[in-house]
Amino acid sequence: MLVRDVMRRPVLTVDERATLRSAYQVMQDHHIRHLPVTRAGKLVGIVTDRDIRLAVSPLAEGGPRHLEAAVGSIMSQPVLSADPLDPVEEAARLMRRRKIGALPVLEGEELVGIVTGIDLLDALVILTGVEKPSGRLEVRLPDRPGELGRLTQFLGREGINIHSLLTYPDDPKTVRAVLRVGTPMTHQVAEMLRIEGFNVIWPPQKKG
């Protein structure tokens, strides 16, 4: 999945000369928290509702700004951005590393979208297939070639459709495979996998 698949467009922007009051009103009216800031139509910064609240607070460094102050006086710059063809996980990694809540999306110098933390959560929901009627399996596999294929081939032979499949490192020698499968009867599937020798983490084995 790419950034272009989850970014929001068209993008609301604010000119750097706009007042803090007007920028905050735009955010309130459109229920957003981030506004790219432009100069002559080009991206030069970004401002958030939190930036404005802090700027006008009595606790602001150097004293509170007036609501008629220009957005350009408090915007974050230079602004980090994403490309429409960036993988969503790369955008998520950048946002996490830099502790920011949104990335404007640039195609060349043209602002074509914005991706936020909520958009990345939406991407996670889509990638995991959780909104489809399905069941969840989690299996610990040895981290070596062929193990994931062995799991998917077994499910295929049993006529079990896989809606989504994600893997992540568990420890230096194993990985966990998290699957959404086309049946709610995951306890039965899990027992079949255990009989086949797979280490099933979820659903847990029934007692008794």
Coordinates of N, CA and C in Angstrom, one line a residue:
M1 N 0.8 -1.2 0.0 CA 0.0 0.0 0.0 C 0.9 1.2 0.0
L2 N 0.5 2.2 -0.8 CA 1.3 3.4 -1.0 C 0.6 4.6 -0.3
V3 N 1.4 5.7 -0.1 CA 0.9 6.9 0.5 C -0.3 7.4 -0.3
R4 N -0.2 7.4 -1.6 CA -1.3 7.9 -2.4 C -2.6 7.2 -2.2
D5 N -2.6 5.9 -1.7 CA -3.8 5.2 -1.4 C -4.5 5.6 -0.2
V6 N -3.8 6.3 0.7 CA -4.5 6.7 2.0 C -4.5 8.2 2.3
M7 N -3.7 9.0 1.5 CA -3.6 10.4 1.7 C -5.0 11.1 1.5
R8 N -5.1 12.2 2.2 CA -6.3 13.0 2.0 C -6.1 14.1 0.9
R9 N -7.1 14.3 0.1 CA -7.1 15.3 -0.9 C -8.5 15.7 -1.3
P10 N -8.7 16.9 -1.8 CA -7.7 18.0 -1.9 C -7.3 18.4 -0.5
V11 N -6.2 19.2 -0.5 CA -5.6 19.6 0.8 C -6.0 21.0 1.1
L12 N -6.5 21.2 2.3 CA -6.7 22.6 2.8 C -5.4 23.2 3.2
T13 N -5.1 24.4 2.9 CA -3.9 25.1 3.2 C -4.2 26.5 3.8
V14 N -3.1 27.1 4.3 CA -3.3 28.5 4.8 C -2.0 29.2 4.4
D15 N -2.2 30.5 4.0 CA -1.1 31.3 3.6 C -0.3 31.7 4.8
E16 N 1.0 31.9 4.7 CA 1.8 32.3 5.8 C 1.4 33.6 6.5
R17 N 0.7 34.4 5.7 CA 0.3 35.8 6.2 C -1.1 35.7 7.0
A18 N -1.7 34.6 6.9 CA -3.0 34.4 7.6 C -2.8 34.5 9.1
T19 N -3.9 35.0 9.8 CA -3.8 35.1 11.2 C -3.9 33.8 11.9
L20 N -3.4 33.7 13.1 CA -3.6 32.5 13.9 C -5.1 32.2 14.2
R21 N -5.9 33.3 14.3 CA -7.3 33.2 14.5 C -8.0 32.5 13.3
S22 N -7.7 33.0 12.1 CA -8.3 32.4 10.9 C -7.9 31.0 10.7
A23 N -6.6 30.7 10.9 CA -6.1 29.3 10.7 C -6.8 28.3 11.7
Y24 N -6.9 28.8 12.9 CA -7.5 27.9 13.9 C -9.0 27.7 13.6
Q25 N -9.7 28.7 13.0 CA -11.1 28.6 12.6 C -11.2 27.6 11.5
V26 N -10.3 27.6 10.6 CA -10.3 26.6 9.5 C -10.3 25.2 10.0
M27 N -9.4 25.0 11.0 CA -9.2 23.7 11.5 C -10.5 23.3 12.3
Q28 N -11.1 24.2 13.0 CA -12.3 23.9 13.7 C -13.4 23.6 12.8
D29 N -13.6 24.4 11.7 CA -14.7 24.2 10.8 C -14.6 22.9 10.0
H30 N -13.4 22.4 9.8 CA -13.2 21.2 9.0 C -12.7 20.0 9.8
H31 N -12.7 20.1 11.1 CA -12.4 19.0 12.0 C -11.0 18.4 11.7
I32 N -10.0 19.3 11.5 CA -8.7 18.8 11.2 C -7.7 19.4 12.2
R33 N -6.5 18.9 12.3 CA -5.5 19.3 13.3 C -4.2 19.9 12.7
H34 N -4.1 19.7 11.3 CA -2.8 20.1 10.7 C -3.2 20.9 9.4
L35 N -2.4 22.0 9.2 CA -2.6 22.8 8.0 C -1.3 23.1 7.4
P36 N -1.0 22.6 6.2 CA 0.2 23.1 5.5 C 0.1 24.6 5.2
V37 N 1.3 25.2 5.3 CA 1.4 26.6 5.2 C 2.1 26.9 3.8
T38 N 1.5 27.9 3.1 CA 2.1 28.1 1.7 C 2.5 29.6 1.6
R39 N 3.4 29.8 0.7 CA 3.8 31.1 0.2 C 3.8 31.1 -1.3
A40 N 2.9 32.0 -1.8 CA 2.8 32.0 -3.3 C 2.4 30.7 -3.8
G41 N 1.6 29.9 -3.1 CA 1.2 28.6 -3.5 C 2.1 27.5 -3.3
K42 N 3.3 27.7 -2.8 CA 4.3 26.7 -2.5 C 4.4 26.4 -1.0
L43 N 4.6 25.1 -0.7 CA 4.7 24.7 0.7 C 5.9 25.2 1.4
V44 N 5.7 25.9 2.5 CA 6.9 26.4 3.3 C 6.9 26.0 4.7
G45 N 5.8 25.4 5.2 CA 5.7 25.0 6.6 C 4.4 24.3 6.9
I46 N 4.2 24.0 8.2 CA 3.0 23.3 8.6 C 2.7 23.9 10.0
V47 N 1.4 24.0 10.3 CA 1.0 24.5 11.7 C -0.1 23.5 12.2
T48 N -0.2 23.3 13.5 CA -1.2 22.4 14.1 C -2.0 23.3 15.0
D49 N -3.2 22.7 15.4 CA -4.0 23.3 16.4 C -3.3 23.5 17.7
R50 N -2.5 22.5 18.0 CA -1.7 22.6 19.3 C -0.7 23.7 19.2
D51 N 0.0 23.9 18.0 CA 0.9 25.0 17.9 C 0.2 26.4 18.2
I52 N -1.0 26.5 17.7 CA -1.7 27.8 17.9 C -2.1 27.9 19.4
R53 N -2.6 26.9 20.0 CA -3.0 27.0 21.4 C -1.9 27.3 22.3
L54 N -0.7 26.7 22.0 CA 0.5 27.0 22.8 C 1.0 28.4 22.6
A55 N 0.9 28.8 21.3 CA 1.4 30.2 21.0 C 0.6 31.3 21.7
V56 N -0.7 31.1 21.9 CA -1.5 32.1 22.5 C -1.6 31.9 24.0
S57 N -1.0 30.9 24.5 CA -1.1 30.6 26.0 C -0.2 31.5 26.8
P58 N -0.7 31.8 28.0 CA 0.2 32.6 28.9 C 1.5 31.9 29.2
L59 N 1.5 30.5 29.0 CA 2.7 29.8 29.3 C 3.7 29.7 28.1
A60 N 3.4 30.4 27.0 CA 4.2 30.4 25.8 C 5.6 31.0 26.1
E61 N 6.6 30.5 25.6 CA 7.9 31.1 25.8 C 8.0 32.5 25.2
G62 N 8.4 33.4 26.0 CA 8.4 34.8 25.5 C 7.1 35.5 25.6
G63 N 6.1 34.8 26.2 CA 4.8 35.5 26.3 C 3.8 35.1 25.2
P64 N 2.5 35.2 25.4 CA 1.6 34.8 24.4 C 1.6 35.6 23.2
R65 N 1.3 35.0 22.0 CA 1.2 35.7 20.8 C -0.3 36.2 20.7
H66 N -0.5 37.3 19.9 CA -1.8 37.8 19.7 C -2.5 36.9 18.6
L67 N -3.8 36.7 18.7 CA -4.5 35.9 17.7 C -4.4 36.5 16.3
E68 N -4.0 37.8 16.2 CA -3.9 38.4 14.9 C -2.5 38.2 14.3
A69 N -1.6 37.6 15.1 CA -0.2 37.3 14.6 C -0.3 36.4 13.3
A70 N 0.7 36.5 12.5 CA 0.7 35.7 11.3 C 1.1 34.2 11.6
V71 N 0.5 33.3 10.8 CA 0.8 31.9 11.0 C 2.3 31.6 10.7
G72 N 2.8 32.4 9.8 CA 4.3 32.1 9.4 C 5.2 32.4 10.6
S73 N 4.7 33.1 11.6 CA 5.6 33.4 12.8 C 5.7 32.2 13.7
I74 N 4.8 31.2 13.6 CA 4.9 30.0 14.5 C 5.0 28.7 13.8
M75 N 4.9 28.7 12.4 CA 4.9 27.4 11.7 C 6.1 26.6 11.9
S76 N 6.0 25.3 11.7 CA 7.2 24.5 11.7 C 7.8 24.4 10.4
Q77 N 9.1 24.7 10.3 CA 9.9 24.7 9.0 C 11.3 24.3 9.3
P78 N 12.0 23.7 8.3 CA 11.5 23.2 7.1 C 10.5 22.0 7.4
V79 N 9.6 21.8 6.5 CA 8.6 20.8 6.7 C 9.0 19.5 6.1
L80 N 8.8 18.4 6.8 CA 9.0 17.1 6.3 C 7.9 16.7 5.4
S81 N 8.1 15.9 4.4 CA 7.0 15.5 3.5 C 7.2 14.1 3.0
A82 N 6.2 13.6 2.3 CA 6.2 12.3 1.7 C 5.9 12.4 0.2
D83 N 6.2 11.4 -0.5 CA 5.9 11.3 -1.9 C 4.7 10.3 -2.1
P84 N 3.9 10.6 -3.1 CA 2.7 9.7 -3.3 C 3.1 8.2 -3.4
L85 N 4.3 8.0 -3.9 CA 4.7 6.6 -4.2 C 5.5 6.0 -3.0
D86 N 5.6 6.7 -1.9 CA 6.2 6.1 -0.8 C 5.4 5.0 -0.2
P87 N 5.9 3.9 0.3 CA 5.1 2.9 1.0 C 4.6 3.5 2.3
V88 N 3.4 3.1 2.7 CA 2.8 3.7 3.9 C 3.7 3.4 5.2
E89 N 4.4 2.2 5.2 CA 5.2 1.9 6.3 C 6.4 2.9 6.5
E90 N 6.9 3.4 5.3 CA 8.0 4.3 5.4 C 7.5 5.7 5.9
A91 N 6.3 6.1 5.5 CA 5.7 7.3 6.1 C 5.5 7.1 7.6
A92 N 5.0 6.0 8.0 CA 4.8 5.7 9.4 C 6.1 5.7 10.2
R93 N 7.1 5.2 9.6 CA 8.4 5.1 10.3 C 9.0 6.6 10.5
L94 N 8.8 7.4 9.5 CA 9.3 8.8 9.5 C 8.5 9.5 10.6
M95 N 7.2 9.4 10.6 CA 6.4 10.1 11.5 C 6.7 9.7 13.0
R96 N 6.9 8.4 13.2 CA 7.2 7.9 14.5 C 8.6 8.4 15.0
R97 N 9.6 8.3 14.1 CA 10.9 8.7 14.4 C 11.0 10.2 14.7
R98 N 10.3 11.0 14.0 CA 10.3 12.5 14.2 C 9.2 13.0 15.1
K99 N 8.3 12.1 15.6 CA 7.3 12.4 16.5 C 6.4 13.5 16.0
I100 N 5.9 13.3 14.8 CA 5.0 14.3 14.2 C 3.7 13.5 13.8
G101 N 2.6 14.3 13.6 CA 1.3 13.8 13.4 C 0.8 13.8 12.0
A102 N 1.6 14.4 11.1 CA 1.1 14.5 9.7 C 2.3 14.8 8.7
L103 N 2.2 14.3 7.5 CA 3.1 14.6 6.5 C 2.4 15.2 5.2
P104 N 2.7 16.4 4.8 CA 2.3 16.8 3.5 C 2.8 15.9 2.4
V105 N 2.1 15.7 1.4 CA 2.5 14.9 0.3 C 2.8 15.7 -1.0
L106 N 4.1 15.6 -1.4 CA 4.5 16.4 -2.6 C 4.8 15.6 -3.8
E107 N 4.3 16.0 -4.9 CA 4.7 15.4 -6.2 C 5.5 16.5 -6.9
G108 N 6.8 16.3 -6.9 CA 7.7 17.4 -7.3 C 7.6 18.5 -6.3
E109 N 7.2 19.7 -6.7 CA 6.9 20.8 -5.8 C 5.5 21.0 -5.5
E110 N 4.6 20.2 -6.1 CA 3.2 20.4 -6.0 C 2.6 19.6 -4.8
L111 N 1.9 20.4 -3.9 CA 1.2 19.7 -2.8 C 0.0 19.0 -3.3
V112 N 0.0 17.7 -3.1 CA -1.1 16.9 -3.7 C -1.9 16.2 -2.6
G113 N -1.5 16.2 -1.4 CA -2.2 15.5 -0.3 C -1.6 15.7 1.0
I114 N -2.2 15.1 2.0 CA -1.6 15.1 3.3 C -2.0 13.7 4.0
V115 N -1.0 13.1 4.7 CA -1.3 11.9 5.4 C -1.1 12.1 6.9
T116 N -2.0 11.6 7.7 CA -2.0 11.8 9.1 C -1.9 10.4 9.8
G117 N -1.7 10.5 11.1 CA -1.7 9.3 11.9 C -3.0 8.5 11.8
I118 N -4.1 9.2 11.7 CA -5.4 8.5 11.5 C -5.4 7.8 10.2
D119 N -4.9 8.4 9.2 CA -4.9 7.7 7.9 C -4.0 6.5 7.9
L120 N -2.9 6.5 8.7 CA -2.1 5.3 8.8 C -2.8 4.2 9.6
L121 N -3.6 4.6 10.6 CA -4.4 3.6 11.3 C -5.4 3.0 10.3
D122 N -6.0 3.8 9.5 CA -6.9 3.3 8.5 C -6.2 2.3 7.6
A123 N -5.0 2.6 7.2 CA -4.2 1.7 6.4 C -4.0 0.3 7.1
L124 N -3.7 0.4 8.4 CA -3.5 -0.8 9.2 C -4.8 -1.7 9.2
V125 N -5.9 -1.0 9.3 CA -7.2 -1.7 9.3 C -7.4 -2.4 8.0
I126 N -7.1 -1.7 6.9 CA -7.2 -2.3 5.6 C -6.3 -3.5 5.4
L127 N -5.0 -3.3 5.7 CA -4.0 -4.3 5.5 C -4.2 -5.5 6.3
T128 N -4.8 -5.4 7.5 CA -5.1 -6.6 8.3 C -6.4 -7.3 7.9
G129 N -7.2 -6.6 7.1 CA -8.4 -7.2 6.7 C -9.5 -7.4 7.8
V130 N -9.3 -6.6 8.9 CA -10.2 -6.8 10.0 C -11.6 -6.4 9.8
E131 N -11.9 -5.6 8.8 CA -13.3 -5.2 8.5 C -14.1 -6.3 7.7
K132 N -13.4 -7.2 7.1 CA -14.0 -8.3 6.4 C -14.5 -9.4 7.4
P133 N -15.6 -10.0 7.2 CA -16.0 -11.2 8.0 C -14.9 -12.2 8.0
S134 N -14.3 -12.5 9.1 CA -13.1 -13.3 9.1 C -12.7 -13.8 10.5
G135 N -11.8 -14.7 10.5 CA -11.2 -15.1 11.8 C -9.7 -14.8 11.9
R136 N -9.2 -14.8 13.1 CA -7.8 -14.4 13.2 C -7.0 -15.6 13.7
L137 N -5.8 -15.8 13.1 CA -4.8 -16.8 13.5 C -3.5 -16.1 13.7
E138 N -2.8 -16.6 14.7 CA -1.4 -16.2 14.9 C -0.5 -17.4 15.2
V139 N 0.5 -17.5 14.4 CA 1.3 -18.7 14.4 C 2.8 -18.3 14.5
R140 N 3.5 -19.0 15.4 CA 5.0 -18.8 15.5 C 5.7 -19.7 14.6
L141 N 6.6 -19.2 13.7 CA 7.3 -20.0 12.7 C 8.8 -19.9 12.9
P142 N 9.5 -20.9 12.6 CA 11.0 -20.8 12.5 C 11.3 -19.8 11.4
D143 N 12.3 -18.9 11.7 CA 12.7 -17.9 10.7 C 13.7 -18.5 9.7
R144 N 13.2 -19.3 8.8 CA 14.0 -19.9 7.8 C 13.1 -20.0 6.5
P145 N 13.8 -20.2 5.4 CA 13.1 -20.3 4.1 C 12.1 -21.4 4.1
G146 N 10.9 -21.2 3.5 CA 9.9 -22.3 3.3 C 8.9 -22.4 4.4
E147 N 9.1 -21.9 5.6 CA 8.2 -22.1 6.7 C 6.8 -21.4 6.4
L148 N 6.9 -20.1 6.0 CA 5.7 -19.4 5.7 C 4.9 -20.1 4.5
G149 N 5.7 -20.5 3.5 CA 5.0 -21.3 2.4 C 4.4 -22.5 2.9
R150 N 5.0 -23.2 3.8 CA 4.4 -24.5 4.4 C 3.1 -24.2 5.0
L151 N 3.0 -23.0 5.8 CA 1.8 -22.7 6.4 C 0.7 -22.3 5.4
T152 N 1.0 -21.5 4.4 CA 0.0 -21.1 3.5 C -0.5 -22.3 2.6
Q153 N 0.5 -23.1 2.3 CA 0.1 -24.3 1.5 C -0.9 -25.2 2.2
F154 N -0.6 -25.4 3.5 CA -1.5 -26.2 4.3 C -2.9 -25.7 4.3
L155 N -3.0 -24.4 4.6 CA -4.3 -23.7 4.6 C -5.0 -23.8 3.3
G156 N -4.2 -23.7 2.2 CA -4.8 -23.8 0.9 C -5.3 -25.2 0.6
R157 N -4.6 -26.2 1.0 CA -5.1 -27.6 0.8 C -6.4 -27.9 1.6
E158 N -6.5 -27.2 2.7 CA -7.7 -27.3 3.5 C -8.9 -26.4 3.1
G159 N -8.7 -25.7 2.0 CA -9.7 -24.8 1.4 C -10.0 -23.6 2.2
I160 N -9.0 -23.1 3.0 CA -9.1 -21.9 3.8 C -8.5 -20.7 3.2
N161 N -9.3 -19.7 2.9 CA -8.9 -18.6 2.1 C -8.2 -17.6 3.1
I162 N -7.1 -17.0 2.7 CA -6.4 -16.0 3.5 C -6.7 -14.6 3.0
H163 N -7.3 -13.8 3.9 CA -7.7 -12.4 3.5 C -6.5 -11.5 3.6
S164 N -5.7 -11.7 4.7 CA -4.5 -10.9 4.9 C -3.5 -11.7 5.7
L165 N -2.2 -11.3 5.5 CA -1.1 -12.0 6.2 C 0.0 -11.0 6.5
L166 N 0.3 -10.9 7.8 CA 1.5 -10.0 8.2 C 2.4 -10.8 9.0
T167 N 3.7 -10.5 8.9 CA 4.7 -11.2 9.7 C 5.5 -10.2 10.4
Y168 N 6.0 -10.5 11.6 CA 7.0 -9.7 12.3 C 7.9 -10.5 13.1
P169 N 9.1 -10.0 13.4 CA 10.1 -10.8 14.2 C 9.6 -11.0 15.6
D170 N 9.8 -12.3 16.1 CA 9.4 -12.6 17.4 C 10.6 -12.7 18.3
D171 N 11.7 -13.4 17.9 CA 13.0 -13.4 18.5 C 14.0 -13.7 17.4
P172 N 15.3 -13.8 17.8 CA 16.2 -14.0 16.7 C 16.0 -15.3 15.8
K173 N 15.2 -16.2 16.3 CA 15.1 -17.5 15.5 C 13.7 -17.7 15.0
T174 N 12.7 -16.9 15.4 CA 11.3 -17.1 15.0 C 10.7 -15.8 14.6
V175 N 9.6 -16.0 13.8 CA 8.7 -14.9 13.4 C 7.3 -15.3 13.7
R176 N 6.4 -14.3 13.9 CA 5.0 -14.5 14.0 C 4.3 -14.1 12.8
A177 N 3.4 -15.0 12.4 CA 2.5 -14.8 11.2 C 1.1 -14.5 11.7
V178 N 0.6 -13.4 11.4 CA -0.8 -13.0 11.8 C -1.7 -13.0 10.6
L179 N -2.7 -13.9 10.6 CA -3.5 -14.1 9.4 C -5.0 -13.8 9.7
R180 N -5.7 -13.2 8.7 CA -7.1 -13.1 8.7 C -7.6 -14.1 7.7
V181 N -8.4 -15.1 8.1 CA -8.8 -16.1 7.2 C -10.4 -16.1 7.1
G182 N -10.8 -16.7 6.0 CA -12.2 -16.6 5.6 C -13.1 -17.6 6.3
T183 N -12.9 -17.8 7.6 CA -13.8 -18.6 8.4 C -13.8 -18.1 9.8
P184 N -14.9 -18.1 10.5 CA -14.9 -17.7 11.9 C -14.5 -18.9 12.8
M185 N -14.4 -20.1 12.2 CA -14.1 -21.3 13.0 C -12.6 -21.5 13.2
T186 N -12.0 -20.5 13.8 CA -10.6 -20.5 13.9 C -10.1 -21.5 15.0
H187 N -10.9 -21.9 16.0 CA -10.4 -22.9 16.9 C -10.2 -24.2 16.2
Q188 N -11.1 -24.5 15.3 CA -11.0 -25.8 14.5 C -9.7 -25.7 13.7
V189 N -9.5 -24.6 13.0 CA -8.4 -24.5 12.1 C -7.1 -24.5 13.0
A190 N -7.1 -23.9 14.1 CA -5.9 -23.9 15.0 C -5.6 -25.4 15.4
E191 N -6.6 -26.2 15.7 CA -6.3 -27.6 16.1 C -5.7 -28.4 15.0
M192 N -6.2 -28.1 13.8 CA -5.7 -28.8 12.6 C -4.2 -28.4 12.4
L193 N -3.9 -27.1 12.6 CA -2.5 -26.6 12.5 C -1.6 -27.3 13.6
R194 N -2.1 -27.4 14.8 CA -1.3 -28.0 15.9 C -1.0 -29.5 15.6
I195 N -2.0 -30.2 15.0 CA -1.8 -31.6 14.7 C -0.7 -31.7 13.6
E196 N -0.7 -30.7 12.7 CA 0.3 -30.6 11.6 C 1.7 -30.2 12.2
G197 N 1.8 -29.8 13.4 CA 3.0 -29.4 14.0 C 3.3 -28.0 14.1
F198 N 2.3 -27.1 13.8 CA 2.5 -25.7 13.9 C 2.3 -25.2 15.3
N199 N 3.1 -24.2 15.7 CA 3.0 -23.5 17.0 C 2.0 -22.4 16.9
V200 N 0.7 -22.7 17.3 CA -0.3 -21.7 17.2 C -0.4 -20.9 18.5
I201 N -0.3 -19.6 18.3 CA -0.4 -18.7 19.5 C -1.9 -18.3 19.7
W202 N -2.6 -18.0 18.6 CA -4.0 -17.5 18.7 C -4.8 -18.2 17.6
P203 N -6.0 -18.7 18.0 CA -6.6 -18.7 19.3 C -5.9 -19.7 20.2
P204 N -6.0 -19.5 21.5 CA -5.4 -20.4 22.5 C -6.1 -21.7 22.5
Q205 N -5.3 -22.7 22.9 CA -5.9 -24.1 22.9 C -6.9 -24.2 24.0
K206 N -8.1 -24.8 23.7 CA -9.1 -25.0 24.6 C -8.7 -26.0 25.7
K207 N -9.1 -25.6 26.9 CA -8.8 -26.5 28.0 C -9.8 -27.6 28.2
G208 N -9.4 -28.8 28.6 CA -10.4 -29.8 28.9 C -10.6 -30.7 27.7

